[in-house]
Each structure stands twice: as structure tokens, then as C-alpha cells.
mmCIF file with all atom_site columns, C-alpha atoms in Angstrom:
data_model
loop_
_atom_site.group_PDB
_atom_site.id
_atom_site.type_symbol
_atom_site.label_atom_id
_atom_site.label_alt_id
_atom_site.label_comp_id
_atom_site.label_asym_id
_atom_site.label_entity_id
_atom_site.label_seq_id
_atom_site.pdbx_PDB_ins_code
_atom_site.Cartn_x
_atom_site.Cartn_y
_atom_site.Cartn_z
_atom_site.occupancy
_atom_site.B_iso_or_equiv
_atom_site.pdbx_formal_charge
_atom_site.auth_seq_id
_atom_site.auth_comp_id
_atom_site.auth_asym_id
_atom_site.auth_atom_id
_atom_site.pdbx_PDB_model_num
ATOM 1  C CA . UNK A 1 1  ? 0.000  0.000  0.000  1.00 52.00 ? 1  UNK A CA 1
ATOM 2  C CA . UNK A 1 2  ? 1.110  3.613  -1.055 1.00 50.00 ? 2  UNK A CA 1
ATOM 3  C CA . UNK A 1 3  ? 1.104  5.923  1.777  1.00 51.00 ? 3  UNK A CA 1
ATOM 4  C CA . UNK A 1 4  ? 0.555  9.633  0.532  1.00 54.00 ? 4  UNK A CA 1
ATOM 5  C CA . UNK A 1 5  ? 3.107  12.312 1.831  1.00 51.00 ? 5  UNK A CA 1
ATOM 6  C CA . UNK A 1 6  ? 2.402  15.114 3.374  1.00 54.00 ? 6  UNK A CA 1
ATOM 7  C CA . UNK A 1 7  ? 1.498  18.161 0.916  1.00 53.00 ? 7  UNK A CA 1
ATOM 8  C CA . UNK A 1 8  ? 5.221  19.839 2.800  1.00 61.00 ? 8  UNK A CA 1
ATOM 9  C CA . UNK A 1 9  ? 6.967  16.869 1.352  1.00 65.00 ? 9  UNK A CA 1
ATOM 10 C CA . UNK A 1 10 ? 5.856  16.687 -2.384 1.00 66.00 ? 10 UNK A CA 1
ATOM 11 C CA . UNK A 1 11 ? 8.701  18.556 -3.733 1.00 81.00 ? 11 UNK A CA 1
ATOM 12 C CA . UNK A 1 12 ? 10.850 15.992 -2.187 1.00 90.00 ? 12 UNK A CA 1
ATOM 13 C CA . UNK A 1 13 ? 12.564 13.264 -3.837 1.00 91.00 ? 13 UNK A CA 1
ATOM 14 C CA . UNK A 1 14 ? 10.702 9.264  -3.281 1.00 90.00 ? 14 UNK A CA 1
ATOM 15 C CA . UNK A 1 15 ? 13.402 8.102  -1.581 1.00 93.00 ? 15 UNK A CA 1
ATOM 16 C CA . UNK A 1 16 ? 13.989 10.525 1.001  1.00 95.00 ? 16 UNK A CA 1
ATOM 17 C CA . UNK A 1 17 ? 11.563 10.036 3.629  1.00 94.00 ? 17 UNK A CA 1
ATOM 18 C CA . UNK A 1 18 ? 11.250 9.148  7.524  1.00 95.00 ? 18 UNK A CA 1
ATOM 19 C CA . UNK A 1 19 ? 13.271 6.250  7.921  1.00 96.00 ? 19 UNK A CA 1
ATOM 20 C CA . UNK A 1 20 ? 15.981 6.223  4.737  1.00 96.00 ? 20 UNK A CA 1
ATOM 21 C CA . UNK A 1 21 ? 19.265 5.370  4.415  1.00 96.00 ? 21 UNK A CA 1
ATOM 22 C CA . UNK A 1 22 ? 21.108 8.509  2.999  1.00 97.00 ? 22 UNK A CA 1
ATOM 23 C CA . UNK A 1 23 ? 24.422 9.783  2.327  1.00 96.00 ? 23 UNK A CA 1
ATOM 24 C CA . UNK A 1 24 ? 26.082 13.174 4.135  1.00 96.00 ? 24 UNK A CA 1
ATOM 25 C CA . UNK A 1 25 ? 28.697 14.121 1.171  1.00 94.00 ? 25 UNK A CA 1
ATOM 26 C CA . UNK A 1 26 ? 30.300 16.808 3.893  1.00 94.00 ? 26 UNK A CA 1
ATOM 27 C CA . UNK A 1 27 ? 30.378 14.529 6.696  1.00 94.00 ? 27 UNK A CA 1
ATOM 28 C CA . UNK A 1 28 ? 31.278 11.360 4.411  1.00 95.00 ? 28 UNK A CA 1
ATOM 29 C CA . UNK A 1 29 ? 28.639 9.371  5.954  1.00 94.00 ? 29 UNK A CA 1
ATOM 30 C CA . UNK A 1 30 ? 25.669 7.508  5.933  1.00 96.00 ? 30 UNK A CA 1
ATOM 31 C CA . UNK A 1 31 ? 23.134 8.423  8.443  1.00 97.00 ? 31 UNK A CA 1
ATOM 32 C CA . UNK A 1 32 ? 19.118 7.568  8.556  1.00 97.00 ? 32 UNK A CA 1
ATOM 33 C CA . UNK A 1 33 ? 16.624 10.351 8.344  1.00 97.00 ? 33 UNK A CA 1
ATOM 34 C CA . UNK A 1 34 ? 14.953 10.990 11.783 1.00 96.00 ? 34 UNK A CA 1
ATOM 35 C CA . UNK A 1 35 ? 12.577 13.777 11.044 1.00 95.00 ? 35 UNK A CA 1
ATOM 36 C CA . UNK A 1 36 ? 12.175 16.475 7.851  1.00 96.00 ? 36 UNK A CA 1
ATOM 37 C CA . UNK A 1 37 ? 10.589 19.254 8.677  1.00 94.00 ? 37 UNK A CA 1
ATOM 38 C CA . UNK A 1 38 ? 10.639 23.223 8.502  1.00 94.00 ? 38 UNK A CA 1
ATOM 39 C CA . UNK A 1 39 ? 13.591 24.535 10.923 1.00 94.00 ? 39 UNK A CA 1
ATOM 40 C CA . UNK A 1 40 ? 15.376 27.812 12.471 1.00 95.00 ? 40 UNK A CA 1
ATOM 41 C CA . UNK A 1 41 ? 18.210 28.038 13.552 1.00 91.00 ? 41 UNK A CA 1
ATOM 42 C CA . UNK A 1 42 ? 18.109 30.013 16.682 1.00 94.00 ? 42 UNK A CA 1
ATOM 43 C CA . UNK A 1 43 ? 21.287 31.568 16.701 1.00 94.00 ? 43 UNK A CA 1
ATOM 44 C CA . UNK A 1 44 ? 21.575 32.404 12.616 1.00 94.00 ? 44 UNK A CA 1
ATOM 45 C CA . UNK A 1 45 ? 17.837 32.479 12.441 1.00 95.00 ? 45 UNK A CA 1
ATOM 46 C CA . UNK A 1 46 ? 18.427 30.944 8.989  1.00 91.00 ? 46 UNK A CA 1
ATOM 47 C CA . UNK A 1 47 ? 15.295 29.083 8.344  1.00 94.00 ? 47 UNK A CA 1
ATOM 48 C CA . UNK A 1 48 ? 15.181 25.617 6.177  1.00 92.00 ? 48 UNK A CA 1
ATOM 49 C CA . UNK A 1 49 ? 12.404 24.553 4.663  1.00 92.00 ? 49 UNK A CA 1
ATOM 50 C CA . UNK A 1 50 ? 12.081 20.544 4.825  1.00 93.00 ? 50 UNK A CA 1
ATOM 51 C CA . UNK A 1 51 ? 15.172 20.468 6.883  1.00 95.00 ? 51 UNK A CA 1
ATOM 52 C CA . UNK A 1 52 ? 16.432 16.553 6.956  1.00 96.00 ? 52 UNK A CA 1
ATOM 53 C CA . UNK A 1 53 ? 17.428 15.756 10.510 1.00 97.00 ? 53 UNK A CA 1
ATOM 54 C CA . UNK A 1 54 ? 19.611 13.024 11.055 1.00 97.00 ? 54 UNK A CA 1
ATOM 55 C CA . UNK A 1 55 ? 21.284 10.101 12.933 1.00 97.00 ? 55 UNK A CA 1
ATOM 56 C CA . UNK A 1 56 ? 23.942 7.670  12.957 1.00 95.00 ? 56 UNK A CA 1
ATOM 57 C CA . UNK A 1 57 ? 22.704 4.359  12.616 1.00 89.00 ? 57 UNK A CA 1
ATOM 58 C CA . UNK A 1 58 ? 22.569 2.942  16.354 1.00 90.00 ? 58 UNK A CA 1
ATOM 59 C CA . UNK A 1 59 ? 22.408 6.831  17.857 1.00 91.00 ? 59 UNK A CA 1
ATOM 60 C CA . UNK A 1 60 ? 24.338 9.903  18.337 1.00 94.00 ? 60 UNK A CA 1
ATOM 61 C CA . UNK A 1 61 ? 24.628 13.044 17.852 1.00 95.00 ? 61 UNK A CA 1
ATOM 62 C CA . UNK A 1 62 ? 21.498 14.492 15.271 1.00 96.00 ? 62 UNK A CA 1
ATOM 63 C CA . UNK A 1 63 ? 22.271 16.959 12.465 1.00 96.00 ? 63 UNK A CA 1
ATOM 64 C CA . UNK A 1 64 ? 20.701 19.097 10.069 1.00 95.00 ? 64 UNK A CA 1
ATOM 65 C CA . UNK A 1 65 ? 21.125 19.302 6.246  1.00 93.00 ? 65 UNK A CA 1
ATOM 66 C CA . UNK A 1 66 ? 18.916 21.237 3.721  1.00 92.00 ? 66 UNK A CA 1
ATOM 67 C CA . UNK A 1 67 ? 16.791 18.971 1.615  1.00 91.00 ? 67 UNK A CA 1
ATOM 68 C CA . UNK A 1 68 ? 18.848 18.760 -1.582 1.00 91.00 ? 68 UNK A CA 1
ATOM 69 C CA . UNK A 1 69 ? 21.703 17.819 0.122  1.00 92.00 ? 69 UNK A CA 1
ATOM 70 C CA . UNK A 1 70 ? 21.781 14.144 1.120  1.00 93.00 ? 70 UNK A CA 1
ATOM 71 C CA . UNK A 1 71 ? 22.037 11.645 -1.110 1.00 94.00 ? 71 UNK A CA 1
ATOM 72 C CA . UNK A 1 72 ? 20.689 7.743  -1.097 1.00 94.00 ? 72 UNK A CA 1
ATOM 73 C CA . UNK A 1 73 ? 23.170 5.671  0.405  1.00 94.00 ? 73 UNK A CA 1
ATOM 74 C CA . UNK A 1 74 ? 23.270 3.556  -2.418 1.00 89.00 ? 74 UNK A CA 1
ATOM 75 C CA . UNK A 1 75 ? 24.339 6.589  -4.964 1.00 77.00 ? 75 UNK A CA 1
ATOM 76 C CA . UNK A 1 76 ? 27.949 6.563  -3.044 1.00 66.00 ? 76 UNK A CA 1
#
């Protein structure tokens, strides 16, 4: 079954979604995508819309990328 995304998500590629394997090319990593939503930063008050949060695989420390950053895992 198909789920629909969220009408915030449509511009965003299939395969990145709650739960995917991606790619960081400036952290040379693969990390899974906890949560994309809209985001400011508090101290730059920069604001990112669909902001990708992510996480090592097995925890740490969570990061934030803009959306047409990360890359599928498999695409290394």
C-alpha cells in the first residue's frame, strides 16, 4: 500500500523520507533520516524549509542538512 506524503513533502525526492538510508557528502557518511521538517536556527535564524534531521545508525549526535543535500546511500 502507497502511503501519501504530506502536501510539505511533495517537492521531495521518493526516496527521502522518515526512515531512509542517505548519504552526508560533507560529513562522508551515511546516516538515517529521523525527522524532515521546517527549521530555524536560533542563533543564525536561517530558516530551512524541509530540513532533513539526522542520525547515525545505532544513535548519536542528530544533524541538520537542507533537503537537496543528502544523497541515497546507495548513490555513493
Amino acid at each position: 500500500m502507497t502511503v501519501p506524503r504530506p502536501t510539505s513533502h511533495q517537492g521531495l525526492p521518493a526516496w527521502l523520507h522518515e526512515g531512509a538510508r542517505v548519504y552526508d557528502p560533507g560529513r562522508d557518511c551515511e546516516a538515517i533520516v529521523q525527522f524532515i521538517g521546517d527549521f530555524e536556527d536560533p542563533a543564525t535564524r536561517r530558516f530551512i524549509h524541509n530540513a532533513v534531521f539526522l542520525r547515525p545508525e545505532g544513535g548519536g549526535k542528530e544533524w541538520i542538512l537542507d533537503p537537496d543535500v543528502p544523497r541515497p546511500a546507495d548513490d555513493r
